[in-house]
PDB file of C-alpha atoms and ligand atoms in Angstrom:
ATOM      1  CA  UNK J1316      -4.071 -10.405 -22.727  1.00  0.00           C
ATOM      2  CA  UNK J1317      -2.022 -10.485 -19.773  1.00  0.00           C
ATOM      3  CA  UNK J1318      -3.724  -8.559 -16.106  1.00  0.00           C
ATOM      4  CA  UNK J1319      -1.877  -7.379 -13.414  1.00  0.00           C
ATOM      5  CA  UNK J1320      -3.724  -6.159 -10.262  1.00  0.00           C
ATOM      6  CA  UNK J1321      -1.023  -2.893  -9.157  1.00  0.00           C
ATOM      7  CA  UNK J1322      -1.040  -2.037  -6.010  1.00  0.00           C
ATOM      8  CA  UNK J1323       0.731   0.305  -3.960  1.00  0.00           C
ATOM      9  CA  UNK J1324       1.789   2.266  -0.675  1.00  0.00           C
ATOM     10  CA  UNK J1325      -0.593  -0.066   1.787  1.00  0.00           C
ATOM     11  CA  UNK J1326       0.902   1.630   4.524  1.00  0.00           C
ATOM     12  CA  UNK J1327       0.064  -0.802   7.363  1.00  0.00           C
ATOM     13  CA  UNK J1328      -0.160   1.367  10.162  1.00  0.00           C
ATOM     14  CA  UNK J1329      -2.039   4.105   8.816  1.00  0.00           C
ATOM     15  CA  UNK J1330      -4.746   2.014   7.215  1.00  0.00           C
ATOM     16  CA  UNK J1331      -8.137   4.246   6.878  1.00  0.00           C
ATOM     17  CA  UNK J1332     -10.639   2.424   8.339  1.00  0.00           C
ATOM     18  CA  UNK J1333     -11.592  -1.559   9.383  1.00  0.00           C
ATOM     19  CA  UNK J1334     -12.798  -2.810   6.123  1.00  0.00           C
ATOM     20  CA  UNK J1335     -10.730  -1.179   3.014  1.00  0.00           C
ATOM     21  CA  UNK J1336      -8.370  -4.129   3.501  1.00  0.00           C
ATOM     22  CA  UNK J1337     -10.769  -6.829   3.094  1.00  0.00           C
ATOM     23  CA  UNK J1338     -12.619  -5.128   0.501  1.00  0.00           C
ATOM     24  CA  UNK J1339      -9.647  -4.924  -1.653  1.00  0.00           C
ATOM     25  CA  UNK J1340      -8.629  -8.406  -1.562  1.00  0.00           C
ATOM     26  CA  UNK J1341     -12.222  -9.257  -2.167  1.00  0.00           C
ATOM     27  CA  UNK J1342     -12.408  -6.875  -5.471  1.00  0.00           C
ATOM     28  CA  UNK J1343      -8.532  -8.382  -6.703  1.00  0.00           C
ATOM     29  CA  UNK J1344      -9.870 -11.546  -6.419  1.00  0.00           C
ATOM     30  CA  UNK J1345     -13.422 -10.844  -8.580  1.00  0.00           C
ATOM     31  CA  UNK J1346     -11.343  -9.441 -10.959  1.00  0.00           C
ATOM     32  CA  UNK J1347      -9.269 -12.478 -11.415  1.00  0.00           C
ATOM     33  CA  UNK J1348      -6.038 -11.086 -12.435  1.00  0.00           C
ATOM     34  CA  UNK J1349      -2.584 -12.936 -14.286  1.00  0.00           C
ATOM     35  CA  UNK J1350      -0.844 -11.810 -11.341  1.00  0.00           C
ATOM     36  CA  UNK J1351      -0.364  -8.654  -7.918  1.00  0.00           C
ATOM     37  CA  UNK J1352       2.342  -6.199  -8.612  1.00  0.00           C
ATOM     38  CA  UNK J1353       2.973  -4.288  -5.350  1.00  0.00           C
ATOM     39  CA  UNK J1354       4.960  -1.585  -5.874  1.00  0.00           C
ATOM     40  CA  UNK J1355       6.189  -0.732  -2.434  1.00  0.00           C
ATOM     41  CA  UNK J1356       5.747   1.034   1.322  1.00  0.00           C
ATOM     42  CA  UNK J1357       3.836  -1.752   2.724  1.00  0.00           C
ATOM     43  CA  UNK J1358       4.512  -0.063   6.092  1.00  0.00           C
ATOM     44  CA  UNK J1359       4.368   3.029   7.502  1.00  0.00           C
ATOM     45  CA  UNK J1360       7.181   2.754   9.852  1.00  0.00           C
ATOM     46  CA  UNK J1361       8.664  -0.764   9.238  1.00  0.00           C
ATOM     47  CA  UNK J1362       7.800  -1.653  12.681  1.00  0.00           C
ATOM     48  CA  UNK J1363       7.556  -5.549  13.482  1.00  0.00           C
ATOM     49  CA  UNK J1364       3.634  -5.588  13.449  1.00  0.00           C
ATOM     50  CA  UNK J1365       3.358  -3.492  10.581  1.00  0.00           C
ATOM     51  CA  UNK J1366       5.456  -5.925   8.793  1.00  0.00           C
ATOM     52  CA  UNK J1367       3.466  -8.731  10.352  1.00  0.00           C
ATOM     53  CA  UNK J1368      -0.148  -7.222   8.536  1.00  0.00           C
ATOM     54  CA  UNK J1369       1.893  -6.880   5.308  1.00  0.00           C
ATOM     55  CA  UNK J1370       2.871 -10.474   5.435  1.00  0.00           C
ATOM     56  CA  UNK J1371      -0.487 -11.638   5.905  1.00  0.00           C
ATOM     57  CA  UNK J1372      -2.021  -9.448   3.347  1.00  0.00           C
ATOM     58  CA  UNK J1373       0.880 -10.541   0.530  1.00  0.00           C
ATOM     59  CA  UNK J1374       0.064 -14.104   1.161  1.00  0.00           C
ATOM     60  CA  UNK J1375      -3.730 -13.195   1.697  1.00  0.00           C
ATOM     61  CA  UNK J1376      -4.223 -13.007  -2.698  1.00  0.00           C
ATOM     62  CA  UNK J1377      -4.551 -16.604  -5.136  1.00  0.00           C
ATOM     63  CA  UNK J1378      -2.418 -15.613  -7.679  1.00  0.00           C
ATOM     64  CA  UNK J1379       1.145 -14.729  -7.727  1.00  0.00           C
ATOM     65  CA  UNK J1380       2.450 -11.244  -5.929  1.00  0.00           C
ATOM     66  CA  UNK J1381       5.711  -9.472  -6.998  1.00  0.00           C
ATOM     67  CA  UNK J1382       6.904  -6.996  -4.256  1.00  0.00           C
ATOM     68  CA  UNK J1383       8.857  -4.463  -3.780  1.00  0.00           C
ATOM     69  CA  UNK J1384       9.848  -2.032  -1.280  1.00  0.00           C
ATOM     70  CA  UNK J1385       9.332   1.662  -0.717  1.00  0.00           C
ATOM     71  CA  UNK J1386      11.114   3.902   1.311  1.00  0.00           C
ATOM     72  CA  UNK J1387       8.578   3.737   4.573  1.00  0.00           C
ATOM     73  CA  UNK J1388      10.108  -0.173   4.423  1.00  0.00           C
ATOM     74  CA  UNK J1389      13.537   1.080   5.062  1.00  0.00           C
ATOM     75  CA  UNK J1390      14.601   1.309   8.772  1.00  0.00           C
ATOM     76  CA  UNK J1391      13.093   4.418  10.788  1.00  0.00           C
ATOM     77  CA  UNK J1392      15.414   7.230  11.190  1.00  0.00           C
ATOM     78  CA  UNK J1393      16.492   6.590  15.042  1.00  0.00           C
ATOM     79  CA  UNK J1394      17.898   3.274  13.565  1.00  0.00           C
ATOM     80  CA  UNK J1395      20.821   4.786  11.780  1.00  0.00           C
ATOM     81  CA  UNK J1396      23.466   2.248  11.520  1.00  0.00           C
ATOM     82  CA  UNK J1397      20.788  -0.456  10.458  1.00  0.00           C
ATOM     83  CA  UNK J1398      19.222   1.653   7.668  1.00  0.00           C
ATOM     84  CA  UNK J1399      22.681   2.452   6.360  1.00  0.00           C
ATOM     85  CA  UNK J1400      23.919  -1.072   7.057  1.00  0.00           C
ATOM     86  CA  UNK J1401      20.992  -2.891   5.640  1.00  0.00           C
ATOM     87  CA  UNK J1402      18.052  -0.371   4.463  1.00  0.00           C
ATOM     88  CA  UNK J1403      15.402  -3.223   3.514  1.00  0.00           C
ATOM     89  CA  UNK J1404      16.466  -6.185   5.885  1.00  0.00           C
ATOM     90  CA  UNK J1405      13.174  -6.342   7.790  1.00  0.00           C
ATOM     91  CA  UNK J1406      11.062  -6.795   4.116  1.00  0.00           C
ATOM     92  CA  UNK J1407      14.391  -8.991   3.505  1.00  0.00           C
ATOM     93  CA  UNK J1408      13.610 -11.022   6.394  1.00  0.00           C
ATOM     94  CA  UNK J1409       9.787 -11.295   6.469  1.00  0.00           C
ATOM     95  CA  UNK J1410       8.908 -10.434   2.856  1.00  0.00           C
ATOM     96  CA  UNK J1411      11.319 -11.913   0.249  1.00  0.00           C
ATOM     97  CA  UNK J1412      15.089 -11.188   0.376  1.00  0.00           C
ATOM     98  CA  UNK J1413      14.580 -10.906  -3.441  1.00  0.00           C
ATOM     99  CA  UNK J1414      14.893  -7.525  -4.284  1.00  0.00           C
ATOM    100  CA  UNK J1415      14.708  -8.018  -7.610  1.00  0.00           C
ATOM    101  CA  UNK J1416      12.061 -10.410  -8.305  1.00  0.00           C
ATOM    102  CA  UNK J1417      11.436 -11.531 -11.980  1.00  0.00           C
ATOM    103  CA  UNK J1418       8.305 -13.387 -12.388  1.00  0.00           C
ATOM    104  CA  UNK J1419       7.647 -15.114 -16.115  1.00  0.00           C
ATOM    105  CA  UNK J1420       3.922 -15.048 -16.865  1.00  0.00           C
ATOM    106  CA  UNK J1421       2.879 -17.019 -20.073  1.00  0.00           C
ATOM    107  CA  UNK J1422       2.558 -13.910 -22.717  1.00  0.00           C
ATOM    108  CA  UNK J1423       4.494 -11.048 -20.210  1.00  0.00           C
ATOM    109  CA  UNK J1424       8.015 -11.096 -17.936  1.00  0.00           C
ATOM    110  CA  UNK J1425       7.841  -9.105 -14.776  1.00  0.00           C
ATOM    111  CA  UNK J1426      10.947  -7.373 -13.122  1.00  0.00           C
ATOM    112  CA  UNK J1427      10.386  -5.687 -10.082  1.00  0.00           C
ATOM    113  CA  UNK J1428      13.483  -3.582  -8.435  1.00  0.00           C
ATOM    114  CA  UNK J1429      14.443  -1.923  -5.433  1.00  0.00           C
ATOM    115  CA  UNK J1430      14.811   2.211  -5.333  1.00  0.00           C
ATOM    116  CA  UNK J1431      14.636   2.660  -1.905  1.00  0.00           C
ATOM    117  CA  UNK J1432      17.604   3.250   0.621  1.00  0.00           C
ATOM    118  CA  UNK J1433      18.853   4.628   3.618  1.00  0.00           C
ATOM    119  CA  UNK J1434      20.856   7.610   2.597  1.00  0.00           C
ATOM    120  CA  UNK J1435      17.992   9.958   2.401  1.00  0.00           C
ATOM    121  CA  UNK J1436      14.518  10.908   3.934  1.00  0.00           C
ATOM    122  CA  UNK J1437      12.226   9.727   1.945  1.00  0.00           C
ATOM    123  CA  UNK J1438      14.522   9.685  -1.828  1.00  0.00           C
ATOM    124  CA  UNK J1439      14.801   6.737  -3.999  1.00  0.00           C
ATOM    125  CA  UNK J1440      18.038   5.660  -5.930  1.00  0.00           C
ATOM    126  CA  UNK J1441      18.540   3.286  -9.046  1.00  0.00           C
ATOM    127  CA  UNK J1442      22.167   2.908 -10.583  1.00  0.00           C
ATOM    128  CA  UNK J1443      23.857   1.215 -13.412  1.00  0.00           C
ATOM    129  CA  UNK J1444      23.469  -2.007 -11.496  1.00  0.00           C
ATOM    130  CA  UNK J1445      19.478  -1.599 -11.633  1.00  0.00           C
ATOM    131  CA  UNK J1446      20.172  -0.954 -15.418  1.00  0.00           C
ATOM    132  CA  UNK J1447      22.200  -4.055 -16.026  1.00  0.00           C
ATOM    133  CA  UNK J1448      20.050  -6.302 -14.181  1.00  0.00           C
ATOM    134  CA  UNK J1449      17.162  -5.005 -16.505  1.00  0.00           C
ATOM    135  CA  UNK J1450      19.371  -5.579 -20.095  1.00  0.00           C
ATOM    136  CA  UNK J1451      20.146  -9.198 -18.546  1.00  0.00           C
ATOM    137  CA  UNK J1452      16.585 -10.228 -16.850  1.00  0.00           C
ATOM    138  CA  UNK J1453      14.957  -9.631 -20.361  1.00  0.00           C
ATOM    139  CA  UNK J1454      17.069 -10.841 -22.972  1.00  0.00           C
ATOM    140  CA  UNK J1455      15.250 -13.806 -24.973  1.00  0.00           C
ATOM    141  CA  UNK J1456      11.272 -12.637 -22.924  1.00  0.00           C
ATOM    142  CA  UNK J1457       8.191 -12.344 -24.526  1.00  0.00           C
ATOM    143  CA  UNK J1458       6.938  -8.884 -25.932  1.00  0.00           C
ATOM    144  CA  UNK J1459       5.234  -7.734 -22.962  1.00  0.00           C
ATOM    145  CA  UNK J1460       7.755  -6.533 -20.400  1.00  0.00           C
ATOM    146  CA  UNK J1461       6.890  -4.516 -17.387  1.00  0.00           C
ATOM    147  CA  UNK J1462       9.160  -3.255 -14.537  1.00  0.00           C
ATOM    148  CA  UNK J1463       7.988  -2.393 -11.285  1.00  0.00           C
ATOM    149  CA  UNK J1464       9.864   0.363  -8.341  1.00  0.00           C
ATOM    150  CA  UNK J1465       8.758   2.093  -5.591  1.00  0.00           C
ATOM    151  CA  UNK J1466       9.928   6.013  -7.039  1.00  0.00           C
ATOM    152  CA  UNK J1467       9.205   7.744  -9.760  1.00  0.00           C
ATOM    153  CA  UNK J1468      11.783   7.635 -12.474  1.00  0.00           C
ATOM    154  CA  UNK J1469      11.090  11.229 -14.073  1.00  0.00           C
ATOM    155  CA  UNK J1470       9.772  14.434 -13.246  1.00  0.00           C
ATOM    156  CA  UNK J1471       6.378  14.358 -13.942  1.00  0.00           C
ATOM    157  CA  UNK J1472       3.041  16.543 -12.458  1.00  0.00           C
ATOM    158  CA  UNK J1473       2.524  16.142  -8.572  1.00  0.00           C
ATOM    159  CA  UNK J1474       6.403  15.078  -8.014  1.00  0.00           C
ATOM    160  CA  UNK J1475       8.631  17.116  -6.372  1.00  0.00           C
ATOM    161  CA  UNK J1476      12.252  16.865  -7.210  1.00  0.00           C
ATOM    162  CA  UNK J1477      12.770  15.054  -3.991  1.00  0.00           C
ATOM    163  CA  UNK J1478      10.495  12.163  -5.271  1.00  0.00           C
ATOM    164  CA  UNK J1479      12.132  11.292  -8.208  1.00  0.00           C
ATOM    165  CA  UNK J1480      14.427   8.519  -8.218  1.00  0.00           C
ATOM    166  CA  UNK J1481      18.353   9.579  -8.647  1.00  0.00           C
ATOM    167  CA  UNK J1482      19.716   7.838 -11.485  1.00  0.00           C
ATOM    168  CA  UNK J1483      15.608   7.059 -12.939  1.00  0.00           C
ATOM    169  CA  UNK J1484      16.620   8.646 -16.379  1.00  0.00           C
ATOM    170  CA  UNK J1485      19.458   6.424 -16.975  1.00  0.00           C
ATOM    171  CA  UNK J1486      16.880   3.308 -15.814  1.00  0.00           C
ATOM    172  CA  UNK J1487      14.035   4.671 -18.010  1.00  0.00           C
ATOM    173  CA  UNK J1488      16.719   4.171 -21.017  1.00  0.00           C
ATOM    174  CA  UNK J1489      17.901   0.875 -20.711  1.00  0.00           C
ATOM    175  CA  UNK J1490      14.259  -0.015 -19.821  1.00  0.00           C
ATOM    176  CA  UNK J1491      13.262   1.521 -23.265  1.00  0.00           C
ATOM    177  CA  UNK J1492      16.456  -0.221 -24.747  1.00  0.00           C
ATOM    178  CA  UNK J1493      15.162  -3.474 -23.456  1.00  0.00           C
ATOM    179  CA  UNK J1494      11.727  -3.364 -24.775  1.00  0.00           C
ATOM    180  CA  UNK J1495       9.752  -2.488 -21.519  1.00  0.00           C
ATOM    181  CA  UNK J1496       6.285  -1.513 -21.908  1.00  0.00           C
ATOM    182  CA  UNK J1497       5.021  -0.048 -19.301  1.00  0.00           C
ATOM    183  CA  UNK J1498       6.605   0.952 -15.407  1.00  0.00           C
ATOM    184  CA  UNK J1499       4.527   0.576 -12.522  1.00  0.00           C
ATOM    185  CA  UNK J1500       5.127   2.834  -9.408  1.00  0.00           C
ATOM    186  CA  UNK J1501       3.711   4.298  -6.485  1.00  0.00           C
ATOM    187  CA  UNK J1502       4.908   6.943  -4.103  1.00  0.00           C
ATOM    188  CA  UNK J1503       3.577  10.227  -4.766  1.00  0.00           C
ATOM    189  CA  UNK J1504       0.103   8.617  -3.579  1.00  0.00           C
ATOM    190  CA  UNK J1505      -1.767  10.273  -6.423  1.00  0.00           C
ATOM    191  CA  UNK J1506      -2.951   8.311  -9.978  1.00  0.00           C
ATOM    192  CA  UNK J1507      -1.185   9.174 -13.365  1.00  0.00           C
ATOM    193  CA  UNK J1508      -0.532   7.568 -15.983  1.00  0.00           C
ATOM    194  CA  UNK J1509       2.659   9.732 -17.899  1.00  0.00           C
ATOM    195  CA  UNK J1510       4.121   9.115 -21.272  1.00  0.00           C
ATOM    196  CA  UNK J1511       7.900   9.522 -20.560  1.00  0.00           C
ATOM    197  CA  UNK J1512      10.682  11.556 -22.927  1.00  0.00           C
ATOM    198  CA  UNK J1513      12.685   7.520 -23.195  1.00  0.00           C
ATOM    199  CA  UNK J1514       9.344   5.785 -24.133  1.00  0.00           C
ATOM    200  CA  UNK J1515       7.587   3.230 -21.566  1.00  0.00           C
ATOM    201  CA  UNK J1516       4.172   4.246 -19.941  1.00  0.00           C
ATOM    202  CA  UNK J1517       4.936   5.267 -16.122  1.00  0.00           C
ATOM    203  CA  UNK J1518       2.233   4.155 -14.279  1.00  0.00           C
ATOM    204  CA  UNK J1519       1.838   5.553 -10.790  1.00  0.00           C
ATOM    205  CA  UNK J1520      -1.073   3.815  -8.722  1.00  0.00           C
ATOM    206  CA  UNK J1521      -2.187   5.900  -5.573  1.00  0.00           C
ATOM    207  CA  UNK J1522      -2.444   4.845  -2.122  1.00  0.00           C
ATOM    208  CA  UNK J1523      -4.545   1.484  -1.767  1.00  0.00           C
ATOM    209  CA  UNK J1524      -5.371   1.594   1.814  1.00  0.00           C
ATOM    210  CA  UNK J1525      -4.265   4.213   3.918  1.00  0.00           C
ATOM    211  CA  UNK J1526      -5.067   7.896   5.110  1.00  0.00           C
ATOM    212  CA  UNK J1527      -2.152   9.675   3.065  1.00  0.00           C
ATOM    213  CA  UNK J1528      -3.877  10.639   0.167  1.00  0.00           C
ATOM    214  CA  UNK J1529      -2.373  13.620  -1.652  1.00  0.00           C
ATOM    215  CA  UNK J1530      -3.206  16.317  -4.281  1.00  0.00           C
ATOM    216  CA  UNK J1531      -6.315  15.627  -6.293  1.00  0.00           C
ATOM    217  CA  UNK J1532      -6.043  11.959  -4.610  1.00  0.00           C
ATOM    218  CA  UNK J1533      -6.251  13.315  -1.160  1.00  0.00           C
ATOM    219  CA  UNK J1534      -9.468  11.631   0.261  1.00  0.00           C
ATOM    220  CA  UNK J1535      -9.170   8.405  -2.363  1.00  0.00           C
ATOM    221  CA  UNK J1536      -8.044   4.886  -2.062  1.00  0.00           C
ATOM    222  CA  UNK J1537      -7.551   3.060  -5.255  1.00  0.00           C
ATOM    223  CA  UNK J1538      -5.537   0.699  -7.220  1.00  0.00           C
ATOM    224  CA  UNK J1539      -5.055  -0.767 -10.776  1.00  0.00           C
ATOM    225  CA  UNK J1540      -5.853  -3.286 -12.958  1.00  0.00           C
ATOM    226  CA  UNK J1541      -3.458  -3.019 -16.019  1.00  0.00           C
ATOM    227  CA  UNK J1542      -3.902  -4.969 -18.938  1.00  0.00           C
ATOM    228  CA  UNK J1543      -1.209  -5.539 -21.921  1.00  0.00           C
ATOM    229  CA  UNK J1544      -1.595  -7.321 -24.917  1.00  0.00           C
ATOM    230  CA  UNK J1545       1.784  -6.140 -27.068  1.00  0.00           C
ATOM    231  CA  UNK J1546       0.360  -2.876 -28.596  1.00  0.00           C
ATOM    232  CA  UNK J1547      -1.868  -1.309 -26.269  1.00  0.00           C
ATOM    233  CA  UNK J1548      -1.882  -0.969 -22.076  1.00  0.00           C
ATOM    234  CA  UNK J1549      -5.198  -0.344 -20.565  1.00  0.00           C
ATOM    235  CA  UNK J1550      -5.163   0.885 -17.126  1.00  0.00           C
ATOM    236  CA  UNK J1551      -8.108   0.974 -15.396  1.00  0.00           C
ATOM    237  CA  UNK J1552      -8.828   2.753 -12.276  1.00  0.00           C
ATOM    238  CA  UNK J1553     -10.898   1.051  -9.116  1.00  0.00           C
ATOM    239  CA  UNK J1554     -11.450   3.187  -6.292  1.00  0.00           C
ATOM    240  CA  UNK J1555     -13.152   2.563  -2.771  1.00  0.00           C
ATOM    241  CA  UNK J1556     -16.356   4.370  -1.917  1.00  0.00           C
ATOM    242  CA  UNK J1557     -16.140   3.110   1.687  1.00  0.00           C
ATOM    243  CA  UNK J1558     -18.165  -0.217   1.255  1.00  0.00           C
ATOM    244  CA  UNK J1559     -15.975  -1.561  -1.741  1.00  0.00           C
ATOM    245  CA  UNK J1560     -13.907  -0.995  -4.585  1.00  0.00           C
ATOM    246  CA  UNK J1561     -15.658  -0.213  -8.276  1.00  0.00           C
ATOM    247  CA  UNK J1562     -14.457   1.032 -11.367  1.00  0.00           C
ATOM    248  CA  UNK J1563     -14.261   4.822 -11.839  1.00  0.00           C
ATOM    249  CA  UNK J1564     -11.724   5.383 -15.325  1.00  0.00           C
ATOM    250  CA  UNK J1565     -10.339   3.540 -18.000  1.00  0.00           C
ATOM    251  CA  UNK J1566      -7.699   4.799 -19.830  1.00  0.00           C
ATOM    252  CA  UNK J1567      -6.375   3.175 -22.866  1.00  0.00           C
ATOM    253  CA  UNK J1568      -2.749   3.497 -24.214  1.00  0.00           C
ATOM    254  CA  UNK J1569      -0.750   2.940 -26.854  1.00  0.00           C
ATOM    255  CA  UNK J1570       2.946   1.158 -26.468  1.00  0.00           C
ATOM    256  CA  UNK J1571       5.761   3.767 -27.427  1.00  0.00           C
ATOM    257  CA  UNK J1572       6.878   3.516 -30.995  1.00  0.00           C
ATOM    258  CA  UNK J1573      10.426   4.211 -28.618  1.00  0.00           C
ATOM    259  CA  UNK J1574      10.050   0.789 -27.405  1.00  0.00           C
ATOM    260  CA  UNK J1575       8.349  -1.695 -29.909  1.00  0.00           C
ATOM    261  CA  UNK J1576       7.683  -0.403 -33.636  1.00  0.00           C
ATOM    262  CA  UNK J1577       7.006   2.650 -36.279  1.00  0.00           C
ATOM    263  CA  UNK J1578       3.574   4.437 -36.061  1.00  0.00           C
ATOM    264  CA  UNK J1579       1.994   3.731 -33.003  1.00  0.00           C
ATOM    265  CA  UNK J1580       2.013   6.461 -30.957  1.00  0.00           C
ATOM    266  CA  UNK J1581      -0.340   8.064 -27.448  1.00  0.00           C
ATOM    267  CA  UNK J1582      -4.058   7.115 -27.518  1.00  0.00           C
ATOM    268  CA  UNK J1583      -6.843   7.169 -25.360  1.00  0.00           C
TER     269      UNK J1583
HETATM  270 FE1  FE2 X1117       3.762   5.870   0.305  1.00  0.00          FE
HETATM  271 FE1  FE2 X1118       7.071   6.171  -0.756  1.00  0.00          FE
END
């Protein structure tokens, strides 16, 4: 059984309240997890300091941390020529300046990938070089393979069109292609778990720490402890009641007959 603590959309600079921070590195660390999966907008403005907090709280956990960014990590928008020129080069510089981080865990390989860009508002993009670098970073890995981006990669309930990832079908396919389990993600801020049309799980964690809630997630704080073992993914759901982080759902799921083998299909 292979656990992944998934986080996502920090947002340092809008944190809600003192002690949500602490108390979710405390809870990640009683729940002794394989590895952190952060799955992007560690900032809410990509502003030195902001990016200062999210250092110190990537480096704060005692097992290993893929990251990725989100599109609040790109340059603001009165920095035009640096978020066209070089859209993640502050998480480059003071995060990793691998944007597409695969980490090998004994039973599981973990890709994480970069949607977010400068082009756009708030949009994410993947293209056939996201693809590529999926069909080459798995071949010869174990069973379990999980991706991890910032944007949604379908339509799916509480997404507008604008938060979908352009190009997410075409990396949803070659993820399904390659075996991939189960996608973690962020962004929309609220917590679903979504079969999609290609096959893999999409796994959207809400926001872990800071005051953007939305939708039926508005007020909450939360994050996820995934487990995999090959045939099933088991999500479960922690949220923060304002002294610490507990468990509130578990949601049990089978792997896609798409992606691994005949007659296992959606459970609970
Ligand atoms: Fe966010
Ligand atoms: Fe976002």
């Amino acid at each position: 059984m292979t656990r992944i603590a998934h986080i996502s959309d920090v947002h340092f600079g809008r944190i809600k309240g003192k002690g949500v921070v602490d108390a979710l590195l405390k809870d990640v660390h009683a729940q002794e997890p394989d590895m952190v999966a952060i799955s992007g907008d560690l900032t809410q403005r990509a502003y030195s300091w902001q990016y200062k907090a999210a250092f110190e709280f990537v480096n704060a956990f005692q097992v290993p941390v893929l990251v990725v960014p989100g599109n609040h990590d790109v340059w603001p928008m009165w920095w035009p020529a640096r978020r066209l020129g070089r859209p993640v080069g502050r998480f480059e510089d003071v995060i990793t300046d691998d944007l597409s981080p695969l980490f090998k865990l004994p039973k599981a390989w973990v890709l994480g990938l970069n949607s977010a860009h400068g082009k756009t508002v708030k949009g994410g993009l993947v293209t056939a070089a996201h693809s590529e670098r999926v069909r080459e970073a798995f071949k010869g890995g174990p069973d379990i393979r999980v991706l991890v981006v910032h944007h949604p990669l379908a339509p799916m309930p509480h997404a507008s069109k604008a938060d979908v990832a352009v190009g997410g079908r075409g990396l949803l396919a070659a993820a399904a292609e390659s075996r991939v389990h189960v996608v973690l993600s962020g962004h929309l801020h609220v917590v679903q778990n979504v079969r999609s049309d290609e096959g893999p799980l999409l796994v959207h964690a809400g926001t872990a720490t800071s005051s953007r809630g939305r939708g039926p997630d508005k007020t909450a704080n939360s994050y996820n402890i995934v487990a995999l073992d090959g045939e099933s993914v088991v999500v479960e759901r922690r949220d923060y009641d304002g002294l610490e982080f507990g468990l509130v759902r578990r949601e049990t799921l089978a792997v896609s007959p798409n992606v691994m083998r005949p007659g296992i299909g959606i459970g609970m």
